[in-house]
């Protein structure tokens, strides 16, 4: 360095100290992000780690479902206070009239709303993870249409409205639809986008087939099938609830078993295979479980739209999770949404499926507009 250059580089003694002109991006952060807060539980050789936010969200959703349940059980043609509802539920010496209204008449419908909402939400979470698309719910890609078509064949062609017969038809219809979509979409593997497109096409065909059946029978049969097809929770009792709940428990265990492989598959097939996941087998198991959950609900109460579409997305935003395959939050969100929709349906005297279509249609329009705006941005 020359003398002149060194002189220029040394600031004069009376000069003001130079200001820090370094860019803000080089400044140290005020807070250090240590990630999510996790609660750990270890006892008797067992360990459990859960995120604090997920636990709090699940607790809030459970309280919401309980509050909606008390409100639903206490309102109607016979009004009861929350204290009377709780007494009828948990006190064997409560007023027999209150127990008759709450336990015998209204409780089965509430439990069906909770169970069906949870089943649809879990099914939607599985399919949205499987297709890696928020639109990949069973009612959009045609599996619900398959269950509806199978139940319609039982009611309109075989001429029986027996609960077990309709349930069997719904399960068989959903399973055959899943098999057909799987075979048509399989090309050296199961691409998520191809599964959605094929599912939409098959669903449209089955909806047309169901409409043709409705037009080919007498008005009484068509009215019966159309009323059931609107999705209603009325007229259900404990005799229908017990087998539905038993099947739901089995499918819930299956859902928990396929959840972890699906999370790995969201990283890509290569990464999942490197972690020991058998990709095609995991996809097939998730598809069968999701279809069975949808068919279970369709067999019990008819097709109910948009719960499977909206509930997993709402749960993911509430928990700020990176995946929709979170069985607990999704199930509780679905139960809360369907219980709230049924409360509205009882007040306006409409099938709950009509209410979910109205609310879900607005949600689908918002979701599509948001994705379109995101692509333009």
CSV table of C-alpha atoms in Angstrom, one decimal:
chain,number,residue,atom,x,y,z
A,1,UNK,CA,0.0,0.0,0.0
A,2,UNK,CA,1.4,3.4,-0.9
A,3,UNK,CA,1.8,6.3,1.6
A,4,UNK,CA,-0.9,8.4,0.0
A,5,UNK,CA,-3.3,5.5,0.0
A,6,UNK,CA,-2.6,4.8,3.7
A,7,UNK,CA,-3.2,8.4,4.6
A,8,UNK,CA,-6.5,8.5,2.8
A,9,UNK,CA,-7.5,5.3,4.6
A,10,UNK,CA,-6.9,6.7,8.2
A,11,UNK,CA,-9.8,9.0,9.4
A,12,UNK,CA,-8.9,12.4,10.9
A,13,UNK,CA,-8.9,12.6,14.8
A,14,UNK,CA,-11.8,15.1,14.9
A,15,UNK,CA,-14.0,13.2,12.6
A,16,UNK,CA,-17.2,11.7,13.9
A,17,UNK,CA,-17.3,8.0,14.3
A,18,UNK,CA,-18.4,6.3,11.1
A,19,UNK,CA,-22.0,5.0,11.2
A,20,UNK,CA,-22.6,1.3,10.7
A,21,UNK,CA,-23.7,1.0,7.1
A,22,UNK,CA,-23.8,-2.8,7.0
A,23,UNK,CA,-26.9,-4.3,5.5
A,24,UNK,CA,-29.6,-5.3,8.0
A,25,UNK,CA,-29.5,-8.9,6.7
A,26,UNK,CA,-26.0,-9.3,8.3
A,27,UNK,CA,-27.4,-8.4,11.7
A,28,UNK,CA,-27.8,-11.1,14.3
A,29,UNK,CA,-31.4,-12.2,14.7
A,30,UNK,CA,-33.2,-11.0,17.8
A,31,UNK,CA,-34.6,-14.5,18.6
A,32,UNK,CA,-33.3,-17.9,17.8
A,33,UNK,CA,-35.9,-20.3,16.3
A,34,UNK,CA,-35.5,-23.6,18.2
A,35,UNK,CA,-38.4,-25.2,16.2
A,36,UNK,CA,-41.7,-26.4,17.6
A,37,UNK,CA,-42.2,-27.0,21.3
A,38,UNK,CA,-42.6,-30.7,21.9
A,39,UNK,CA,-43.9,-32.4,25.0
A,40,UNK,CA,-42.2,-35.8,25.8
A,41,UNK,CA,-43.6,-38.5,27.9
A,42,UNK,CA,-41.5,-41.5,29.0
A,43,UNK,CA,-42.6,-44.3,31.3
A,44,UNK,CA,-42.2,-48.0,31.6
A,45,UNK,CA,-40.0,-48.2,28.5
A,46,UNK,CA,-42.5,-46.3,26.4
A,47,UNK,CA,-41.9,-42.9,25.0
A,48,UNK,CA,-44.3,-40.4,23.4
A,49,UNK,CA,-43.5,-37.0,21.8
A,50,UNK,CA,-46.2,-34.7,20.7
A,51,UNK,CA,-46.2,-31.0,19.6
A,52,UNK,CA,-47.7,-28.6,22.1
A,53,UNK,CA,-49.6,-26.7,19.4
A,54,UNK,CA,-51.2,-29.9,18.1
A,55,UNK,CA,-52.3,-30.9,21.7
A,56,UNK,CA,-53.8,-27.5,22.3
A,57,UNK,CA,-55.6,-27.5,19.0
A,58,UNK,CA,-57.0,-31.0,19.6
A,59,UNK,CA,-58.1,-29.9,23.1
A,60,UNK,CA,-59.9,-26.9,21.7
A,61,UNK,CA,-61.6,-28.9,19.0
A,62,UNK,CA,-62.7,-31.5,21.5
A,63,UNK,CA,-64.2,-28.7,23.7
A,64,UNK,CA,-65.9,-27.3,20.6
A,65,UNK,CA,-67.5,-30.7,19.7
A,66,UNK,CA,-68.7,-31.1,23.3
A,67,UNK,CA,-70.2,-27.7,23.4
A,68,UNK,CA,-72.0,-28.2,20.1
A,69,UNK,CA,-73.2,-31.6,21.3
A,70,UNK,CA,-74.7,-30.1,24.5
A,71,UNK,CA,-76.3,-27.3,22.4
A,72,UNK,CA,-77.7,-29.9,19.9
A,73,UNK,CA,-79.1,-32.2,22.6
A,74,UNK,CA,-80.8,-29.3,24.4
A,75,UNK,CA,-82.5,-27.6,21.5
A,76,UNK,CA,-85.5,-28.7,19.5
A,77,UNK,CA,-89.2,-29.0,20.0
A,78,UNK,CA,-88.4,-29.8,23.7
A,79,UNK,CA,-85.9,-27.4,25.0
A,80,UNK,CA,-83.5,-28.4,27.9
A,81,UNK,CA,-80.9,-26.4,29.7
A,82,UNK,CA,-77.2,-27.5,29.6
A,83,UNK,CA,-77.6,-28.7,33.2
A,84,UNK,CA,-80.6,-30.9,32.3
A,85,UNK,CA,-78.7,-32.3,29.3
A,86,UNK,CA,-75.6,-33.2,31.4
A,87,UNK,CA,-77.8,-34.7,34.2
A,88,UNK,CA,-79.7,-36.8,31.6
A,89,UNK,CA,-76.4,-38.0,30.2
A,90,UNK,CA,-74.5,-38.9,33.4
A,91,UNK,CA,-77.1,-39.2,36.2
A,92,UNK,CA,-79.1,-42.5,36.2
A,93,UNK,CA,-81.6,-40.9,38.6
A,94,UNK,CA,-82.3,-37.9,36.3
A,95,UNK,CA,-85.8,-37.1,35.1
A,96,UNK,CA,-87.0,-40.1,32.9
A,97,UNK,CA,-88.5,-37.6,30.3
A,98,UNK,CA,-85.1,-35.8,30.0
A,99,UNK,CA,-83.3,-39.1,29.6
A,100,UNK,CA,-85.8,-40.3,26.9
A,101,UNK,CA,-85.4,-37.1,24.9
A,102,UNK,CA,-81.6,-36.8,25.3
A,103,UNK,CA,-80.3,-40.3,25.4
A,104,UNK,CA,-82.9,-42.3,23.3
A,105,UNK,CA,-84.0,-39.7,20.8
A,106,UNK,CA,-81.2,-37.2,20.2
A,107,UNK,CA,-77.9,-38.9,21.3
A,108,UNK,CA,-77.6,-41.4,18.4
A,109,UNK,CA,-77.9,-38.6,15.8
A,110,UNK,CA,-75.2,-36.6,17.6
A,111,UNK,CA,-72.9,-39.6,17.8
A,112,UNK,CA,-73.4,-40.4,14.1
A,113,UNK,CA,-72.5,-36.8,13.3
A,114,UNK,CA,-69.3,-37.1,15.3
A,115,UNK,CA,-68.4,-40.5,13.9
A,116,UNK,CA,-69.2,-39.7,10.2
A,117,UNK,CA,-67.4,-36.3,10.4
A,118,UNK,CA,-64.3,-38.0,11.8
A,119,UNK,CA,-64.4,-40.8,9.2
A,120,UNK,CA,-64.8,-38.4,6.2
A,121,UNK,CA,-62.0,-36.2,7.5
A,122,UNK,CA,-59.6,-39.1,7.9
A,123,UNK,CA,-60.5,-40.4,4.4
A,124,UNK,CA,-59.9,-36.9,3.0
A,125,UNK,CA,-56.6,-36.6,4.8
A,126,UNK,CA,-55.4,-40.0,3.3
A,127,UNK,CA,-56.4,-39.1,-0.2
A,128,UNK,CA,-55.0,-35.6,-0.1
A,129,UNK,CA,-51.7,-36.9,1.0
A,130,UNK,CA,-51.9,-39.7,-1.5
A,131,UNK,CA,-52.5,-37.3,-4.4
A,132,UNK,CA,-50.5,-34.5,-2.9
A,133,UNK,CA,-53.3,-32.2,-3.8
A,134,UNK,CA,-55.9,-30.4,-1.6
A,135,UNK,CA,-58.6,-31.2,-4.2
A,136,UNK,CA,-57.9,-35.0,-3.9
A,137,UNK,CA,-60.8,-35.8,-1.6
A,138,UNK,CA,-62.9,-38.9,-2.2
A,139,UNK,CA,-66.0,-36.9,-3.1
A,140,UNK,CA,-64.2,-35.1,-5.8
A,141,UNK,CA,-62.3,-38.0,-7.4
A,142,UNK,CA,-65.4,-40.3,-7.6
A,143,UNK,CA,-65.1,-42.8,-4.7
A,144,UNK,CA,-68.2,-41.4,-2.9
A,145,UNK,CA,-70.1,-41.6,-6.2
A,146,UNK,CA,-69.2,-45.3,-6.3
A,147,UNK,CA,-70.6,-45.9,-2.8
A,148,UNK,CA,-73.7,-44.0,-3.7
A,149,UNK,CA,-74.2,-46.0,-7.0
A,150,UNK,CA,-73.8,-49.3,-5.1
A,151,UNK,CA,-76.4,-48.3,-2.5
A,152,UNK,CA,-78.7,-47.1,-5.3
A,153,UNK,CA,-78.5,-50.4,-7.1
A,154,UNK,CA,-79.5,-52.2,-3.9
A,155,UNK,CA,-82.5,-49.9,-3.3
A,156,UNK,CA,-83.7,-49.4,-6.9
A,157,UNK,CA,-82.8,-52.7,-8.6
A,158,UNK,CA,-83.0,-55.2,-5.8
A,159,UNK,CA,-85.9,-53.3,-4.2
A,160,UNK,CA,-84.8,-53.4,-0.6
A,161,UNK,CA,-84.0,-50.6,1.9
A,162,UNK,CA,-82.7,-52.8,4.6
A,163,UNK,CA,-79.8,-51.2,6.5
A,164,UNK,CA,-77.3,-54.0,6.2
A,165,UNK,CA,-78.2,-54.6,2.5
A,166,UNK,CA,-77.7,-50.9,1.7
A,167,UNK,CA,-74.5,-50.8,3.7
A,168,UNK,CA,-73.2,-53.9,1.8
A,169,UNK,CA,-74.1,-52.3,-1.5
A,170,UNK,CA,-72.3,-49.1,-0.5
A,171,UNK,CA,-69.2,-50.9,0.5
A,172,UNK,CA,-69.1,-53.1,-2.6
A,173,UNK,CA,-69.7,-50.1,-4.8
A,174,UNK,CA,-66.9,-48.1,-3.2
A,175,UNK,CA,-64.5,-51.0,-3.4
A,176,UNK,CA,-65.2,-51.7,-7.0
A,177,UNK,CA,-64.9,-48.1,-7.9
A,178,UNK,CA,-61.5,-47.9,-6.2
A,179,UNK,CA,-60.3,-51.0,-8.0
A,180,UNK,CA,-61.5,-49.6,-11.3
A,181,UNK,CA,-59.8,-46.2,-10.8
A,182,UNK,CA,-56.6,-47.9,-9.6
A,183,UNK,CA,-56.4,-50.2,-12.6
A,184,UNK,CA,-57.2,-47.3,-15.1
A,185,UNK,CA,-54.7,-45.0,-13.4
A,186,UNK,CA,-51.9,-47.5,-13.0
A,187,UNK,CA,-49.1,-47.1,-15.6
A,188,UNK,CA,-45.9,-48.6,-14.2
A,189,UNK,CA,-46.9,-46.9,-10.9
A,190,UNK,CA,-49.7,-44.7,-9.6
A,191,UNK,CA,-49.2,-41.0,-10.4
A,192,UNK,CA,-51.3,-38.7,-8.2
A,193,UNK,CA,-52.4,-36.4,-11.0
A,194,UNK,CA,-53.5,-39.3,-13.1
A,195,UNK,CA,-55.4,-40.8,-10.2
A,196,UNK,CA,-57.4,-37.5,-9.8
A,197,UNK,CA,-58.3,-37.2,-13.5
A,198,UNK,CA,-59.3,-40.9,-13.8
A,199,UNK,CA,-61.3,-40.6,-10.5
A,200,UNK,CA,-63.2,-37.5,-11.7
A,201,UNK,CA,-64.1,-39.3,-15.0
A,202,UNK,CA,-65.3,-42.5,-13.3
A,203,UNK,CA,-67.2,-40.4,-10.7
A,204,UNK,CA,-69.0,-38.6,-13.5
A,205,UNK,CA,-69.9,-41.9,-15.2
A,206,UNK,CA,-71.3,-43.3,-12.0
A,207,UNK,CA,-73.3,-40.2,-11.2
A,208,UNK,CA,-74.9,-40.5,-14.7
A,209,UNK,CA,-75.6,-44.2,-14.0
A,210,UNK,CA,-77.3,-43.3,-10.7
A,211,UNK,CA,-79.4,-40.6,-12.4
A,212,UNK,CA,-80.5,-43.1,-15.1
A,213,UNK,CA,-81.6,-45.5,-12.4
A,214,UNK,CA,-83.6,-42.8,-10.6
A,215,UNK,CA,-85.4,-42.0,-13.9
A,216,UNK,CA,-86.2,-45.6,-14.6
A,217,UNK,CA,-88.1,-46.5,-11.5
A,218,UNK,CA,-91.5,-45.4,-10.1
A,219,UNK,CA,-91.7,-42.0,-8.3
A,220,UNK,CA,-92.0,-43.6,-4.8
A,221,UNK,CA,-88.7,-45.5,-5.2
A,222,UNK,CA,-87.0,-42.5,-6.8
A,223,UNK,CA,-88.2,-40.2,-3.9
A,224,UNK,CA,-86.9,-42.7,-1.3
A,225,UNK,CA,-83.5,-43.0,-3.0
A,226,UNK,CA,-83.2,-39.2,-3.6
A,227,UNK,CA,-84.0,-38.5,0.0
A,228,UNK,CA,-81.3,-40.9,1.2
A,229,UNK,CA,-78.9,-39.5,-1.4
A,230,UNK,CA,-79.2,-36.0,0.1
A,231,UNK,CA,-77.4,-37.2,3.2
A,232,UNK,CA,-79.5,-37.2,6.3
A,233,UNK,CA,-78.7,-38.1,10.0
A,234,UNK,CA,-82.4,-38.4,11.0
A,235,UNK,CA,-84.0,-41.7,11.8
A,236,UNK,CA,-80.9,-43.4,13.1
A,237,UNK,CA,-80.6,-45.2,16.4
A,238,UNK,CA,-78.2,-47.2,18.5
A,239,UNK,CA,-78.9,-50.4,16.5
A,240,UNK,CA,-77.3,-48.8,13.4
A,241,UNK,CA,-74.7,-47.0,15.5
A,242,UNK,CA,-73.1,-50.1,17.1
A,243,UNK,CA,-72.0,-51.9,13.9
A,244,UNK,CA,-70.9,-48.6,12.3
A,245,UNK,CA,-68.8,-47.7,15.3
A,246,UNK,CA,-67.2,-51.2,15.4
A,247,UNK,CA,-66.1,-50.9,11.8
A,248,UNK,CA,-64.9,-47.4,12.3
A,249,UNK,CA,-62.6,-48.4,15.1
A,250,UNK,CA,-61.0,-51.1,12.8
A,251,UNK,CA,-60.6,-48.5,10.0
A,252,UNK,CA,-59.2,-46.0,12.5
A,253,UNK,CA,-56.4,-48.4,13.4
A,254,UNK,CA,-55.7,-49.1,9.8
A,255,UNK,CA,-55.5,-45.3,9.1
A,256,UNK,CA,-53.0,-44.9,11.9
A,257,UNK,CA,-50.9,-47.7,10.4
A,258,UNK,CA,-50.8,-46.2,6.9
A,259,UNK,CA,-50.2,-42.6,8.0
A,260,UNK,CA,-46.5,-42.8,8.6
A,261,UNK,CA,-45.7,-44.4,5.1
A,262,UNK,CA,-47.8,-41.7,3.5
A,263,UNK,CA,-45.7,-39.0,5.2
A,264,UNK,CA,-42.6,-40.6,3.8
A,265,UNK,CA,-44.2,-40.8,0.3
A,266,UNK,CA,-44.8,-37.1,0.4
A,267,UNK,CA,-41.0,-36.7,0.2
A,268,UNK,CA,-41.0,-38.6,-3.1
A,269,UNK,CA,-40.8,-42.3,-4.0
A,270,UNK,CA,-37.0,-42.4,-4.0
A,271,UNK,CA,-36.7,-41.0,-0.5
A,272,UNK,CA,-39.6,-43.2,0.7
A,273,UNK,CA,-38.0,-46.3,-0.7
A,274,UNK,CA,-34.7,-45.3,0.8
A,275,UNK,CA,-36.5,-45.2,4.2
A,276,UNK,CA,-37.8,-48.7,3.7
A,277,UNK,CA,-41.3,-47.9,2.5
A,278,UNK,CA,-42.9,-50.1,-0.2
A,279,UNK,CA,-44.5,-47.3,-2.2
A,280,UNK,CA,-47.1,-49.2,-4.2
A,281,UNK,CA,-48.2,-51.3,-1.3
A,282,UNK,CA,-48.6,-48.3,0.9
A,283,UNK,CA,-50.6,-46.5,-1.7
A,284,UNK,CA,-52.9,-49.5,-2.2
A,285,UNK,CA,-53.4,-49.8,1.6
A,286,UNK,CA,-54.2,-46.1,1.9
A,287,UNK,CA,-56.6,-46.2,-1.0
A,288,UNK,CA,-58.5,-49.2,0.4
A,289,UNK,CA,-58.7,-47.7,3.9
A,290,UNK,CA,-59.9,-44.3,2.5
A,291,UNK,CA,-62.5,-45.9,0.3
A,292,UNK,CA,-63.8,-48.1,3.2
A,293,UNK,CA,-64.2,-45.0,5.4
A,294,UNK,CA,-66.2,-43.2,2.7
A,295,UNK,CA,-68.3,-46.2,2.0
A,296,UNK,CA,-69.0,-46.6,5.8
A,297,UNK,CA,-70.4,-43.1,6.0
A,298,UNK,CA,-72.3,-43.4,2.7
A,299,UNK,CA,-73.9,-46.7,3.9
A,300,UNK,CA,-75.0,-45.1,7.2
A,301,UNK,CA,-76.3,-41.7,6.3
A,302,UNK,CA,-75.9,-41.3,2.5
A,303,UNK,CA,-73.3,-39.2,0.6
A,304,UNK,CA,-72.1,-36.1,2.5
A,305,UNK,CA,-70.0,-33.8,0.5
A,306,UNK,CA,-67.1,-31.4,1.2
A,307,UNK,CA,-66.3,-32.6,4.8
A,308,UNK,CA,-63.5,-34.8,3.4
A,309,UNK,CA,-62.3,-31.9,1.3
A,310,UNK,CA,-62.3,-29.1,3.9
A,311,UNK,CA,-61.6,-30.7,7.2
A,312,UNK,CA,-58.0,-31.9,6.6
A,313,UNK,CA,-57.0,-28.5,5.2
A,314,UNK,CA,-58.6,-26.7,8.2
A,315,UNK,CA,-56.7,-29.0,10.6
A,316,UNK,CA,-53.4,-28.5,8.8
A,317,UNK,CA,-53.8,-24.7,9.0
A,318,UNK,CA,-54.8,-24.8,12.7
A,319,UNK,CA,-51.8,-27.0,13.6
A,320,UNK,CA,-49.5,-25.4,11.1
A,321,UNK,CA,-48.4,-28.8,10.0
A,322,UNK,CA,-46.5,-29.8,7.0
A,323,UNK,CA,-48.8,-32.6,6.0
A,324,UNK,CA,-52.5,-33.4,6.0
A,325,UNK,CA,-51.9,-36.9,7.4
A,326,UNK,CA,-52.6,-36.0,11.1
A,327,UNK,CA,-55.3,-38.3,12.1
A,328,UNK,CA,-56.3,-36.8,15.4
A,329,UNK,CA,-56.6,-33.1,14.4
A,330,UNK,CA,-58.3,-34.0,11.1
A,331,UNK,CA,-60.8,-36.3,12.8
A,332,UNK,CA,-61.7,-33.8,15.4
A,333,UNK,CA,-62.0,-31.0,12.8
A,334,UNK,CA,-64.4,-33.2,10.7
A,335,UNK,CA,-66.4,-34.0,13.8
A,336,UNK,CA,-66.7,-30.4,14.7
A,337,UNK,CA,-67.7,-29.3,11.2
A,338,UNK,CA,-70.3,-32.0,10.7
A,339,UNK,CA,-71.8,-31.5,14.2
A,340,UNK,CA,-72.1,-27.8,13.5
A,341,UNK,CA,-73.6,-28.4,10.1
A,342,UNK,CA,-76.1,-30.8,11.6
A,343,UNK,CA,-77.1,-28.3,14.2
A,344,UNK,CA,-77.9,-25.8,11.4
A,345,UNK,CA,-79.7,-28.5,9.4
A,346,UNK,CA,-82.0,-29.3,12.3
A,347,UNK,CA,-82.8,-25.6,12.7
A,348,UNK,CA,-83.7,-25.1,9.0
A,349,UNK,CA,-85.2,-28.6,8.6
A,350,UNK,CA,-83.0,-29.7,5.8
A,351,UNK,CA,-80.8,-32.8,5.3
A,352,UNK,CA,-77.3,-32.2,6.6
A,353,UNK,CA,-75.8,-33.0,3.2
A,354,UNK,CA,-77.6,-30.0,1.7
A,355,UNK,CA,-76.0,-27.7,4.4
A,356,UNK,CA,-72.5,-29.1,3.8
A,357,UNK,CA,-72.9,-28.7,0.0
A,358,UNK,CA,-73.8,-25.0,0.5
A,359,UNK,CA,-70.9,-24.3,2.9
A,360,UNK,CA,-68.5,-26.6,1.0
A,361,UNK,CA,-69.2,-25.0,-2.3
A,362,UNK,CA,-68.2,-21.6,-1.1
A,363,UNK,CA,-65.0,-23.2,0.4
A,364,UNK,CA,-64.2,-24.9,-2.9
A,365,UNK,CA,-64.6,-21.6,-4.8
A,366,UNK,CA,-62.3,-19.9,-2.4
A,367,UNK,CA,-59.7,-22.6,-2.6
A,368,UNK,CA,-59.7,-22.6,-6.4
A,369,UNK,CA,-59.5,-18.8,-6.5
A,370,UNK,CA,-56.6,-18.8,-4.0
A,371,UNK,CA,-54.7,-21.4,-6.0
A,372,UNK,CA,-55.3,-19.5,-9.2
A,373,UNK,CA,-54.1,-16.3,-7.6
A,374,UNK,CA,-51.1,-18.0,-6.3
A,375,UNK,CA,-50.1,-19.3,-9.7
A,376,UNK,CA,-50.5,-15.8,-11.3
A,377,UNK,CA,-48.4,-14.3,-8.5
